[in-house]
mmCIF file of C-alpha atoms in Angstrom:
data_model
loop_
_atom_site.group_PDB
_atom_site.id
_atom_site.type_symbol
_atom_site.label_atom_id
_atom_site.label_comp_id
_atom_site.label_asym_id
_atom_site.label_seq_id
_atom_site.Cartn_x
_atom_site.Cartn_y
_atom_site.Cartn_z
ATOM 1 C CA UNK A 26 -41.527 11.523 2.302
ATOM 2 C CA UNK A 27 -38.748 14.083 1.848
ATOM 3 C CA UNK A 28 -35.136 13.217 2.506
ATOM 4 C CA UNK A 29 -34.799 15.083 5.755
ATOM 5 C CA UNK A 30 -37.893 13.502 7.168
ATOM 6 C CA UNK A 31 -36.597 10.081 6.139
ATOM 7 C CA UNK A 32 -33.320 10.797 7.756
ATOM 8 C CA UNK A 33 -34.983 11.970 10.832
ATOM 9 C CA UNK A 34 -37.160 8.867 11.141
ATOM 10 C CA UNK A 35 -34.179 6.698 10.506
ATOM 11 C CA UNK A 36 -32.209 8.356 13.343
ATOM 12 C CA UNK A 37 -35.216 8.236 15.610
ATOM 13 C CA UNK A 38 -35.558 4.443 14.984
ATOM 14 C CA UNK A 39 -31.797 4.001 15.629
ATOM 15 C CA UNK A 40 -31.756 5.993 18.824
ATOM 16 C CA UNK A 41 -34.799 3.995 20.118
ATOM 17 C CA UNK A 42 -32.999 0.712 19.390
ATOM 18 C CA UNK A 43 -29.741 1.883 20.985
ATOM 19 C CA UNK A 44 -31.580 3.177 24.066
ATOM 20 C CA UNK A 45 -33.228 -0.241 24.594
ATOM 21 C CA UNK A 46 -30.284 -2.470 23.753
ATOM 22 C CA UNK A 47 -27.091 -0.595 24.540
ATOM 23 C CA UNK A 48 -26.560 -2.163 27.929
ATOM 24 C CA UNK A 49 -27.013 -5.623 26.479
ATOM 25 C CA UNK A 50 -24.634 -4.837 23.682
ATOM 26 C CA UNK A 51 -22.052 -3.586 26.069
ATOM 27 C CA UNK A 52 -22.308 -6.499 28.541
ATOM 28 C CA UNK A 53 -22.225 -9.028 25.738
ATOM 29 C CA UNK A 54 -19.106 -7.372 24.302
ATOM 30 C CA UNK A 55 -17.456 -7.124 27.677
ATOM 31 C CA UNK A 56 -17.995 -10.818 28.431
ATOM 32 C CA UNK A 57 -16.859 -11.864 24.912
ATOM 33 C CA UNK A 58 -13.617 -9.890 25.051
ATOM 34 C CA UNK A 59 -13.158 -9.730 28.882
ATOM 35 C CA UNK A 60 -11.948 -6.136 28.711
ATOM 36 C CA UNK A 61 -14.151 -3.046 29.358
ATOM 37 C CA UNK A 62 -11.973 -0.691 27.203
ATOM 38 C CA UNK A 63 -12.047 -3.159 24.211
ATOM 39 C CA UNK A 64 -15.708 -3.679 24.823
ATOM 40 C CA UNK A 65 -16.303 0.092 24.415
ATOM 41 C CA UNK A 66 -14.431 0.109 21.079
ATOM 42 C CA UNK A 67 -16.309 -2.926 19.860
ATOM 43 C CA UNK A 68 -19.632 -1.434 20.662
ATOM 44 C CA UNK A 69 -18.667 1.846 18.996
ATOM 45 C CA UNK A 70 -17.832 0.008 15.813
ATOM 46 C CA UNK A 71 -20.955 -2.191 16.227
ATOM 47 C CA UNK A 72 -23.126 0.956 16.448
ATOM 48 C CA UNK A 73 -21.526 2.401 13.359
ATOM 49 C CA UNK A 74 -22.135 -0.760 11.382
ATOM 50 C CA UNK A 75 -25.661 -1.050 12.634
ATOM 51 C CA UNK A 76 -26.362 2.592 11.602
ATOM 52 C CA UNK A 77 -25.072 1.971 8.120
ATOM 53 C CA UNK A 78 -27.015 -1.259 7.666
ATOM 54 C CA UNK A 79 -30.177 -0.295 9.558
ATOM 55 C CA UNK A 80 -32.260 -0.864 6.388
ATOM 56 C CA UNK A 81 -31.391 -4.461 6.603
ATOM 57 C CA UNK A 82 -33.359 -4.775 9.767
ATOM 58 C CA UNK A 83 -36.868 -5.629 8.529
ATOM 59 C CA UNK A 84 -38.303 -7.020 11.739
ATOM 60 C CA UNK A 85 -38.064 -4.908 14.839
ATOM 61 C CA UNK A 86 -38.701 -7.953 16.952
ATOM 62 C CA UNK A 87 -35.405 -9.273 15.749
ATOM 63 C CA UNK A 88 -33.498 -6.162 16.655
ATOM 64 C CA UNK A 89 -31.732 -7.485 19.744
ATOM 65 C CA UNK A 90 -30.457 -10.556 18.035
ATOM 66 C CA UNK A 91 -29.421 -8.435 15.101
ATOM 67 C CA UNK A 92 -27.485 -6.052 17.218
ATOM 68 C CA UNK A 93 -25.780 -8.731 19.297
ATOM 69 C CA UNK A 94 -24.745 -10.523 16.076
ATOM 70 C CA UNK A 95 -23.131 -7.305 14.942
ATOM 71 C CA UNK A 96 -21.246 -7.129 18.310
ATOM 72 C CA UNK A 97 -20.166 -10.613 17.896
ATOM 73 C CA UNK A 98 -18.690 -9.978 14.349
ATOM 74 C CA UNK A 99 -17.145 -6.686 15.472
ATOM 75 C CA UNK A 100 -15.529 -8.531 18.446
ATOM 76 C CA UNK A 101 -14.126 -11.149 16.021
ATOM 77 C CA UNK A 102 -12.903 -8.421 13.685
ATOM 78 C CA UNK A 103 -11.192 -6.573 16.510
ATOM 79 C CA UNK A 104 -9.198 -9.640 17.552
ATOM 80 C CA UNK A 105 -8.513 -10.525 13.958
ATOM 81 C CA UNK A 106 -6.930 -7.119 13.498
ATOM 82 C CA UNK A 107 -5.026 -7.108 16.794
ATOM 83 C CA UNK A 108 -4.172 -10.780 17.124
ATOM 84 C CA UNK A 109 -4.134 -10.367 20.857
ATOM 85 C CA UNK A 110 -2.683 -13.054 23.049
ATOM 86 C CA UNK A 111 -4.741 -15.233 25.375
ATOM 87 C CA UNK A 112 -5.689 -13.477 28.538
ATOM 88 C CA UNK A 113 -3.689 -14.649 31.628
ATOM 89 C CA UNK A 114 -5.997 -14.196 34.555
ATOM 90 C CA UNK A 115 -3.018 -13.688 36.925
ATOM 91 C CA UNK A 116 -1.596 -10.983 34.777
ATOM 92 C CA UNK A 117 -4.426 -8.724 33.822
ATOM 93 C CA UNK A 118 -4.293 -5.147 32.541
ATOM 94 C CA UNK A 119 -6.111 -2.370 34.277
ATOM 95 C CA UNK A 120 -9.166 -2.452 31.930
ATOM 96 C CA UNK A 121 -9.252 -6.250 32.162
ATOM 97 C CA UNK A 122 -9.200 -6.338 35.913
ATOM 98 C CA UNK A 123 -11.793 -3.493 35.938
ATOM 99 C CA UNK A 124 -14.358 -6.086 34.848
ATOM 100 C CA UNK A 125 -13.675 -8.109 38.061
ATOM 101 C CA UNK A 126 -12.956 -5.342 40.576
ATOM 102 C CA UNK A 127 -16.444 -3.974 40.802
ATOM 103 C CA UNK A 128 -18.232 -6.958 42.268
ATOM 104 C CA UNK A 129 -20.382 -5.908 45.219
ATOM 105 C CA UNK A 130 -19.146 -8.750 47.460
ATOM 106 C CA UNK A 131 -16.499 -11.436 47.662
ATOM 107 C CA UNK A 132 -18.871 -14.222 46.721
ATOM 108 C CA UNK A 133 -19.867 -12.605 43.460
ATOM 109 C CA UNK A 134 -16.290 -11.617 42.760
ATOM 110 C CA UNK A 135 -15.257 -15.307 43.027
ATOM 111 C CA UNK A 136 -18.070 -16.257 40.639
ATOM 112 C CA UNK A 137 -17.166 -13.470 38.248
ATOM 113 C CA UNK A 138 -13.535 -14.575 38.259
ATOM 114 C CA UNK A 139 -14.645 -18.142 37.492
ATOM 115 C CA UNK A 140 -16.898 -16.964 34.580
ATOM 116 C CA UNK A 141 -13.991 -14.787 33.443
ATOM 117 C CA UNK A 142 -11.740 -17.862 33.468
ATOM 118 C CA UNK A 143 -14.103 -20.049 31.357
ATOM 119 C CA UNK A 144 -13.058 -20.827 27.799
ATOM 120 C CA UNK A 145 -14.725 -18.587 25.162
ATOM 121 C CA UNK A 146 -16.693 -21.625 23.867
ATOM 122 C CA UNK A 147 -18.306 -22.099 27.214
ATOM 123 C CA UNK A 148 -18.507 -18.484 28.348
ATOM 124 C CA UNK A 149 -20.398 -17.098 25.311
ATOM 125 C CA UNK A 150 -23.443 -19.455 25.239
ATOM 126 C CA UNK A 151 -23.632 -18.962 29.112
ATOM 127 C CA UNK A 152 -23.860 -15.122 28.698
ATOM 128 C CA UNK A 153 -26.437 -15.568 25.853
ATOM 129 C CA UNK A 154 -28.533 -17.830 27.995
ATOM 130 C CA UNK A 155 -28.314 -16.271 31.515
ATOM 131 C CA UNK A 156 -27.776 -12.623 30.715
ATOM 132 C CA UNK A 157 -29.499 -12.245 27.404
ATOM 133 C CA UNK A 158 -32.325 -14.695 27.911
ATOM 134 C CA UNK A 159 -32.007 -16.733 24.781
ATOM 135 C CA UNK A 160 -33.194 -20.302 24.403
ATOM 136 C CA UNK A 161 -30.668 -22.925 23.537
ATOM 137 C CA UNK A 162 -32.207 -23.098 20.028
ATOM 138 C CA UNK A 163 -31.735 -19.280 19.499
ATOM 139 C CA UNK A 164 -28.093 -19.579 20.836
ATOM 140 C CA UNK A 165 -27.423 -22.380 18.348
ATOM 141 C CA UNK A 166 -28.721 -20.137 15.535
ATOM 142 C CA UNK A 167 -26.561 -17.223 16.724
ATOM 143 C CA UNK A 168 -23.412 -19.234 17.184
ATOM 144 C CA UNK A 169 -23.870 -21.415 14.079
ATOM 145 C CA UNK A 170 -24.008 -24.558 16.140
ATOM 146 C CA UNK A 171 -26.383 -27.486 16.634
ATOM 147 C CA UNK A 172 -28.614 -27.312 19.598
ATOM 148 C CA UNK A 173 -26.951 -30.449 21.049
ATOM 149 C CA UNK A 174 -23.510 -28.742 20.960
ATOM 150 C CA UNK A 175 -25.006 -25.747 22.775
ATOM 151 C CA UNK A 176 -26.512 -27.948 25.499
ATOM 152 C CA UNK A 177 -23.153 -29.678 25.946
ATOM 153 C CA UNK A 178 -21.265 -26.443 26.239
ATOM 154 C CA UNK A 179 -23.741 -24.981 28.752
ATOM 155 C CA UNK A 180 -23.588 -28.192 30.824
ATOM 156 C CA UNK A 181 -19.802 -28.084 30.956
ATOM 157 C CA UNK A 182 -19.776 -24.353 31.676
ATOM 158 C CA UNK A 183 -22.015 -24.827 34.733
ATOM 159 C CA UNK A 184 -20.057 -27.923 35.725
ATOM 160 C CA UNK A 185 -16.824 -25.933 35.676
ATOM 161 C CA UNK A 186 -18.288 -23.028 37.640
ATOM 162 C CA UNK A 187 -19.843 -25.395 40.146
ATOM 163 C CA UNK A 188 -16.491 -27.161 40.715
ATOM 164 C CA UNK A 189 -14.532 -23.943 40.860
ATOM 165 C CA UNK A 190 -16.783 -21.977 43.232
ATOM 166 C CA UNK A 191 -18.615 -24.547 45.266
ATOM 167 C CA UNK A 192 -16.345 -23.965 48.216
ATOM 168 C CA UNK A 193 -16.418 -20.259 48.051
ATOM 169 C CA UNK A 194 -20.049 -19.654 46.980
ATOM 170 C CA UNK A 195 -22.775 -20.651 49.323
ATOM 171 C CA UNK A 196 -24.897 -22.947 47.157
ATOM 172 C CA UNK B 20 -26.860 -34.257 24.612
ATOM 173 C CA UNK B 21 -30.580 -33.861 24.188
ATOM 174 C CA UNK B 22 -33.480 -32.506 26.229
ATOM 175 C CA UNK B 23 -35.795 -35.477 25.754
ATOM 176 C CA UNK B 24 -37.745 -35.422 28.871
ATOM 177 C CA UNK B 25 -39.733 -38.637 28.729
ATOM 178 C CA UNK B 26 -38.563 -41.444 31.138
ATOM 179 C CA UNK B 27 -35.814 -39.440 32.620
ATOM 180 C CA UNK B 28 -33.483 -40.907 35.273
ATOM 181 C CA UNK B 29 -31.445 -38.863 37.779
ATOM 182 C CA UNK B 30 -28.478 -38.534 35.434
ATOM 183 C CA UNK B 31 -30.619 -37.364 32.492
ATOM 184 C CA UNK B 32 -32.406 -34.831 34.642
ATOM 185 C CA UNK B 33 -29.264 -33.348 36.118
ATOM 186 C CA UNK B 34 -27.555 -33.058 32.756
ATOM 187 C CA UNK B 35 -30.605 -31.397 31.312
ATOM 188 C CA UNK B 36 -30.763 -28.978 34.341
ATOM 189 C CA UNK B 37 -27.095 -28.135 34.102
ATOM 190 C CA UNK B 38 -27.557 -27.199 30.389
ATOM 191 C CA UNK B 39 -30.721 -25.353 30.913
ATOM 192 C CA UNK B 40 -32.202 -24.699 34.341
ATOM 193 C CA UNK B 41 -35.424 -23.486 32.683
ATOM 194 C CA UNK B 42 -36.022 -26.723 30.744
ATOM 195 C CA UNK B 43 -39.506 -28.199 30.861
ATOM 196 C CA UNK B 44 -39.424 -31.374 32.838
ATOM 197 C CA UNK B 45 -42.301 -33.088 31.158
ATOM 198 C CA UNK B 46 -41.370 -36.468 32.867
ATOM 199 C CA UNK B 47 -42.097 -34.924 36.379
ATOM 200 C CA UNK B 48 -38.992 -36.754 37.528
ATOM 201 C CA UNK B 49 -38.061 -34.209 40.242
ATOM 202 C CA UNK B 50 -41.397 -34.440 41.812
ATOM 203 C CA UNK B 51 -40.724 -37.976 42.869
ATOM 204 C CA UNK B 52 -36.982 -37.719 43.504
ATOM 205 C CA UNK B 53 -35.731 -35.770 46.619
ATOM 206 C CA UNK B 54 -32.152 -35.762 45.499
ATOM 207 C CA UNK B 55 -33.018 -34.210 42.118
ATOM 208 C CA UNK B 56 -35.285 -31.662 43.846
ATOM 209 C CA UNK B 57 -32.361 -30.549 46.057
ATOM 210 C CA UNK B 58 -30.031 -30.486 42.978
ATOM 211 C CA UNK B 59 -32.618 -28.360 41.087
ATOM 212 C CA UNK B 60 -32.654 -25.843 43.909
ATOM 213 C CA UNK B 61 -28.872 -25.785 44.061
ATOM 214 C CA UNK B 62 -28.575 -25.157 40.308
ATOM 215 C CA UNK B 63 -31.261 -22.458 40.350
ATOM 216 C CA UNK B 64 -29.446 -20.718 43.131
ATOM 217 C CA UNK B 65 -26.180 -20.971 41.127
ATOM 218 C CA UNK B 66 -27.915 -19.615 38.061
ATOM 219 C CA UNK B 67 -29.168 -16.563 39.895
ATOM 220 C CA UNK B 68 -25.712 -15.904 41.194
ATOM 221 C CA UNK B 69 -24.136 -16.330 37.718
ATOM 222 C CA UNK B 70 -26.672 -13.786 36.397
ATOM 223 C CA UNK B 71 -25.859 -11.388 39.198
ATOM 224 C CA UNK B 72 -22.096 -11.853 38.599
ATOM 225 C CA UNK B 73 -22.486 -11.034 34.937
ATOM 226 C CA UNK B 74 -24.359 -7.746 35.627
ATOM 227 C CA UNK B 75 -21.377 -5.558 35.294
ATOM 228 C CA UNK B 76 -21.768 -1.790 35.328
ATOM 229 C CA UNK B 77 -22.155 -0.241 31.975
ATOM 230 C CA UNK B 78 -20.437 3.066 31.087
ATOM 231 C CA UNK B 79 -22.541 5.851 29.771
ATOM 232 C CA UNK B 80 -23.315 5.654 26.065
ATOM 233 C CA UNK B 81 -21.073 7.764 23.769
ATOM 234 C CA UNK B 82 -22.753 7.654 20.390
ATOM 235 C CA UNK B 83 -20.147 7.558 17.586
ATOM 236 C CA UNK B 84 -20.454 10.164 14.876
ATOM 237 C CA UNK B 85 -22.893 8.686 12.485
ATOM 238 C CA UNK B 86 -22.409 9.409 8.839
ATOM 239 C CA UNK B 87 -25.235 10.805 6.622
ATOM 240 C CA UNK B 88 -27.067 8.004 4.735
ATOM 241 C CA UNK B 89 -28.471 8.672 1.330
ATOM 242 C CA UNK B 90 -32.027 7.718 2.270
ATOM 243 C CA UNK B 91 -33.376 8.718 -1.196
ATOM 244 C CA UNK B 92 -31.625 5.682 -2.616
ATOM 245 C CA UNK B 93 -32.368 3.234 0.139
ATOM 246 C CA UNK B 94 -34.300 0.422 -1.302
ATOM 247 C CA UNK B 95 -35.187 -2.994 0.004
ATOM 248 C CA UNK B 96 -32.363 -5.354 0.621
ATOM 249 C CA UNK B 97 -33.329 -7.905 -2.037
ATOM 250 C CA UNK B 98 -33.164 -5.404 -4.836
ATOM 251 C CA UNK B 99 -30.189 -3.342 -3.558
ATOM 252 C CA UNK B 100 -27.369 -3.232 -6.014
ATOM 253 C CA UNK B 101 -24.744 -1.908 -3.725
ATOM 254 C CA UNK B 102 -22.424 -4.660 -2.590
ATOM 255 C CA UNK B 103 -21.392 -4.522 1.007
ATOM 256 C CA UNK B 104 -17.800 -4.558 2.193
ATOM 257 C CA UNK B 105 -17.671 -8.264 3.171
ATOM 258 C CA UNK B 106 -19.153 -9.094 -0.214
ATOM 259 C CA UNK B 107 -16.476 -7.046 -1.805
ATOM 260 C CA UNK B 108 -13.840 -8.976 0.156
ATOM 261 C CA UNK B 109 -15.408 -12.166 -1.058
ATOM 262 C CA UNK B 110 -15.390 -11.063 -4.638
ATOM 263 C CA UNK B 111 -11.871 -9.855 -4.414
ATOM 264 C CA UNK B 112 -10.823 -13.086 -2.754
ATOM 265 C CA UNK B 113 -12.639 -15.112 -5.383
ATOM 266 C CA UNK B 114 -10.924 -13.223 -8.199
ATOM 267 C CA UNK B 115 -7.603 -13.557 -6.607
ATOM 268 C CA UNK B 116 -8.229 -17.262 -6.019
ATOM 269 C CA UNK B 117 -9.367 -17.630 -9.631
ATOM 270 C CA UNK B 118 -6.079 -16.078 -10.770
ATOM 271 C CA UNK B 119 -4.164 -18.536 -8.608
ATOM 272 C CA UNK B 120 -5.961 -21.621 -9.787
ATOM 273 C CA UNK B 121 -6.171 -20.429 -13.325
ATOM 274 C CA UNK B 122 -9.874 -20.026 -13.799
ATOM 275 C CA UNK B 123 -10.807 -18.392 -17.037
ATOM 276 C CA UNK B 124 -13.673 -15.977 -16.570
ATOM 277 C CA UNK B 125 -13.703 -14.168 -19.910
ATOM 278 C CA UNK B 126 -17.441 -13.975 -20.714
ATOM 279 C CA UNK B 127 -20.167 -15.966 -22.114
ATOM 280 C CA UNK B 128 -19.293 -19.262 -23.490
ATOM 281 C CA UNK B 129 -16.411 -19.609 -21.133
ATOM 282 C CA UNK B 130 -15.848 -23.299 -20.229
ATOM 283 C CA UNK B 131 -14.648 -24.256 -16.827
ATOM 284 C CA UNK B 132 -12.342 -27.234 -16.490
ATOM 285 C CA UNK B 133 -13.278 -28.481 -13.080
ATOM 286 C CA UNK B 134 -16.272 -28.549 -10.768
ATOM 287 C CA UNK B 135 -14.254 -26.506 -8.330
ATOM 288 C CA UNK B 136 -13.752 -23.740 -10.951
ATOM 289 C CA UNK B 137 -17.455 -23.741 -11.777
ATOM 290 C CA UNK B 138 -18.387 -23.493 -8.167
ATOM 291 C CA UNK B 139 -16.121 -20.442 -7.593
ATOM 292 C CA UNK B 140 -17.249 -18.802 -10.767
ATOM 293 C CA UNK B 141 -20.844 -19.219 -9.717
ATOM 294 C CA UNK B 142 -20.120 -17.776 -6.245
ATOM 295 C CA UNK B 143 -18.603 -14.838 -7.935
ATOM 296 C CA UNK B 144 -21.467 -14.452 -10.350
ATOM 297 C CA UNK B 145 -23.964 -14.176 -7.481
ATOM 298 C CA UNK B 146 -21.940 -12.100 -5.125
ATOM 299 C CA UNK B 147 -25.044 -10.200 -4.057
ATOM 300 C CA UNK B 148 -26.086 -13.272 -2.230
ATOM 301 C CA UNK B 149 -23.198 -12.761 0.227
ATOM 302 C CA UNK B 150 -24.746 -9.766 2.071
ATOM 303 C CA UNK B 151 -24.626 -10.171 5.884
ATOM 304 C CA UNK B 152 -28.179 -10.579 7.090
ATOM 305 C CA UNK B 153 -30.146 -11.708 10.167
ATOM 306 C CA UNK B 154 -33.348 -12.325 8.185
ATOM 307 C CA UNK B 155 -33.935 -16.000 7.470
ATOM 308 C CA UNK B 156 -35.490 -17.112 4.309
ATOM 309 C CA UNK B 157 -39.031 -18.560 4.804
ATOM 310 C CA UNK B 158 -39.888 -22.180 4.589
ATOM 311 C CA UNK B 159 -41.568 -21.406 1.244
ATOM 312 C CA UNK B 160 -38.471 -19.852 -0.209
ATOM 313 C CA UNK B 161 -36.376 -22.707 1.084
ATOM 314 C CA UNK B 162 -38.695 -25.403 -0.417
ATOM 315 C CA UNK B 163 -38.817 -23.463 -3.710
ATOM 316 C CA UNK B 164 -34.960 -23.329 -3.926
ATOM 317 C CA UNK B 165 -34.604 -26.971 -2.705
ATOM 318 C CA UNK B 166 -37.526 -28.886 -4.343
ATOM 319 C CA UNK B 167 -38.445 -32.228 -2.842
ATOM 320 C CA UNK B 168 -37.424 -34.128 -5.910
ATOM 321 C CA UNK B 169 -33.874 -32.870 -5.394
ATOM 322 C CA UNK B 170 -33.365 -32.991 -1.661
ATOM 323 C CA UNK B 171 -35.036 -32.585 1.709
ATOM 324 C CA UNK B 172 -33.517 -29.906 3.870
ATOM 325 C CA UNK B 173 -34.292 -28.416 7.169
ATOM 326 C CA UNK B 174 -33.053 -25.212 8.844
ATOM 327 C CA UNK B 175 -30.477 -27.017 11.027
ATOM 328 C CA UNK B 176 -27.620 -25.994 8.778
ATOM 329 C CA UNK B 177 -27.671 -22.471 10.308
ATOM 330 C CA UNK B 178 -29.351 -19.221 9.666
ATOM 331 C CA UNK B 179 -30.217 -19.508 6.027
ATOM 332 C CA UNK B 180 -30.494 -15.991 4.486
ATOM 333 C CA UNK B 181 -30.459 -16.787 0.811
ATOM 334 C CA UNK B 182 -32.018 -19.506 -1.129
ATOM 335 C CA UNK B 183 -32.327 -19.754 -4.862
ATOM 336 C CA UNK B 184 -32.258 -22.345 -7.591
ATOM 337 C CA UNK B 185 -29.225 -21.981 -9.851
ATOM 338 C CA UNK B 186 -27.532 -23.997 -12.695
ATOM 339 C CA UNK B 187 -24.277 -25.912 -12.700
ATOM 340 C CA UNK B 188 -23.437 -28.002 -15.806
ATOM 341 C CA UNK B 189 -27.026 -27.422 -16.895
ATOM 342 C CA UNK B 190 -28.588 -29.068 -13.920
ATOM 343 C CA UNK B 191 -30.632 -27.279 -11.214
ATOM 344 C CA UNK B 192 -28.589 -26.728 -8.109
ATOM 345 C CA UNK B 193 -29.952 -25.145 -4.889
ATOM 346 C CA UNK B 194 -27.770 -22.247 -3.963
ATOM 347 C CA UNK B 195 -27.993 -21.365 -0.286
ATOM 348 C CA UNK B 196 -26.214 -18.816 1.963
ATOM 349 C CA UNK B 197 -26.033 -19.286 5.770
ATOM 350 C CA UNK B 198 -24.573 -16.816 8.127
ATOM 351 C CA UNK B 199 -21.398 -18.248 9.795
ATOM 352 C CA UNK B 200 -19.310 -16.875 12.657
ATOM 353 C CA UNK B 201 -17.031 -15.145 10.183
ATOM 354 C CA UNK B 202 -19.632 -13.947 7.565
ATOM 355 C CA UNK B 203 -21.784 -15.495 4.946
ATOM 356 C CA UNK B 204 -21.127 -19.098 3.799
ATOM 357 C CA UNK B 205 -22.148 -20.347 0.341
ATOM 358 C CA UNK B 206 -23.641 -23.858 0.017
ATOM 359 C CA UNK B 207 -24.330 -25.460 -3.306
ATOM 360 C CA UNK B 208 -26.288 -28.767 -3.263
ATOM 361 C CA UNK B 209 -25.262 -30.715 -6.349
ATOM 362 C CA UNK B 210 -27.118 -34.025 -6.569
ATOM 363 C CA UNK B 211 -25.829 -34.798 -10.031
ATOM 364 C CA UNK B 212 -22.187 -33.891 -9.622
ATOM 365 C CA UNK B 213 -20.383 -36.978 -8.492
ATOM 366 C CA UNK B 214 -16.918 -36.547 -7.123
ATOM 367 C CA UNK B 215 -14.512 -39.189 -6.156
ATOM 368 C CA UNK B 216 -13.068 -37.607 -3.007
ATOM 369 C CA UNK B 217 -13.228 -34.542 -0.735
ATOM 370 C CA UNK B 218 -11.697 -31.528 -2.475
ATOM 371 C CA UNK B 219 -10.445 -28.545 -0.458
ATOM 372 C CA UNK B 220 -9.346 -25.271 -1.724
ATOM 373 C CA UNK B 221 -7.875 -22.030 -0.126
ATOM 374 C CA UNK B 222 -7.877 -18.448 -1.280
ATOM 375 C CA UNK B 223 -6.392 -15.219 0.128
ATOM 376 C CA UNK B 224 -9.375 -14.831 2.556
ATOM 377 C CA UNK B 225 -11.772 -17.707 1.618
ATOM 378 C CA UNK B 226 -11.686 -21.446 1.639
ATOM 379 C CA UNK B 227 -13.964 -24.128 0.489
ATOM 380 C CA UNK B 228 -14.720 -27.791 0.330
ATOM 381 C CA UNK B 229 -16.488 -30.149 -2.033
ATOM 382 C CA UNK B 230 -17.837 -33.236 -0.235
ATOM 383 C CA UNK B 231 -18.932 -36.337 -2.019
ATOM 384 C CA UNK B 232 -22.481 -37.158 -0.854
ATOM 385 C CA UNK B 233 -24.137 -40.106 -2.292
ATOM 386 C CA UNK B 234 -24.336 -39.771 -6.024
ATOM 387 C CA UNK B 235 -23.761 -36.067 -5.780
ATOM 388 C CA UNK B 236 -21.743 -33.576 -3.916
ATOM 389 C CA UNK B 237 -22.049 -30.468 -1.753
ATOM 390 C CA UNK B 238 -19.802 -27.352 -1.943
ATOM 391 C CA UNK B 239 -19.272 -25.152 1.013
ATOM 392 C CA UNK B 240 -17.301 -21.819 0.652
ATOM 393 C CA UNK B 241 -16.721 -19.430 3.560
ATOM 394 C CA UNK B 242 -14.306 -17.018 5.106
ATOM 395 C CA UNK B 243 -10.748 -18.327 5.504
ATOM 396 C CA UNK B 244 -11.157 -18.209 9.290
ATOM 397 C CA UNK B 245 -14.514 -20.041 9.332
ATOM 398 C CA UNK B 246 -14.677 -23.438 11.125
ATOM 399 C CA UNK B 247 -16.001 -25.335 8.062
ATOM 400 C CA UNK B 248 -15.702 -28.678 9.847
ATOM 401 C CA UNK B 249 -18.561 -27.691 12.103
ATOM 402 C CA UNK B 250 -20.528 -26.173 9.278
ATOM 403 C CA UNK B 251 -19.894 -29.305 7.238
ATOM 404 C CA UNK B 252 -21.381 -31.454 9.939
ATOM 405 C CA UNK B 253 -24.421 -29.252 10.287
ATOM 406 C CA UNK B 254 -25.023 -29.205 6.543
ATOM 407 C CA UNK B 255 -24.659 -32.903 6.156
ATOM 408 C CA UNK B 256 -27.046 -33.542 9.007
ATOM 409 C CA UNK B 257 -29.724 -31.194 7.459
ATOM 410 C CA UNK B 258 -29.747 -32.460 3.855
ATOM 411 C CA UNK B 259 -31.011 -35.691 2.426
ATOM 412 C CA UNK B 260 -31.005 -36.417 -1.314
ATOM 413 C CA UNK B 261 -34.330 -37.560 -2.721
ATOM 414 C CA UNK B 262 -32.829 -39.549 -5.541
#
């Protein structure tokens, strides 16, 4: 295979992956950092890193987890570089509040705020389970935790959400 | 918390459901408990609403400018000689740390004073093991690197992406790399290296720990920001010496 063909195939493979998983990458990043502008930066960096290391992806079936792991690391790198302070939910920037402002109704907005207010340790496995569809075993692998720790965090996350929104959300 | 589903009571069932609404209730507890049936419905509704709340709108994709890649020289990961940026950081950090702790790395025949020095020198020697990866080693590779006469190890330590048998003090030592939250983490299982107490060491961007385990020890080296306590627990739970 000549070089231009190889390059073309590589780009085609990458474009297909991005087309399938870009939304997941963005939503995961947004819920990790709780800021849509930062999520855009994180995803841009993640795409670049994924492009450069595409040859490391041997199993296409593992592509989603591979991309989300890259997003996770880029998010950590971003905050390592910036050393941002903890988000205060009562004092959000425009791009932070943009994440909350678009809920279609008040009930979902209350729930979105409650998810937003969860500690990182609880919010991340919940996003991976509910939004990304991973099993607790897979989440444990991605987060470097034991499955029992993941189950505990998920239990506590739902407990907090239930306590926070039970009055507002019609359960 | 576990998801053992045999002989569940209401508390067990509700806890399992709160952790995973899709868990497989093999006990059939909810079929005979109206309260738990109602609770199950409530949690499933909550879960659907959580999913809806998380479905934020996604901006249109703006693809970054992708640099040209030299596809002529792309070879499989295992034989690639190019060291990635994180691995470079690890090497640089190791060399800096070596300078700080006075390790002599001057070529063949070099003798290292302490186990800690040998461990760091070995990590440096096999820096190519520190490539970020999402590809786990197979059970076969793991069992080859960790023979049963040395230890029994499962995959619970984390995503194991490198497993080789190496040598420390002339003894076979399983050398593993797992992917941590802050990058690759090196684990050396040293059944013959007895240490009296826990030894910790810090570098510019890495840190490590040598744990006494039975008649041997286990070394764990990762990024400075890595939560090694959690890794340590996972590793200790996943390894059992055979001797």
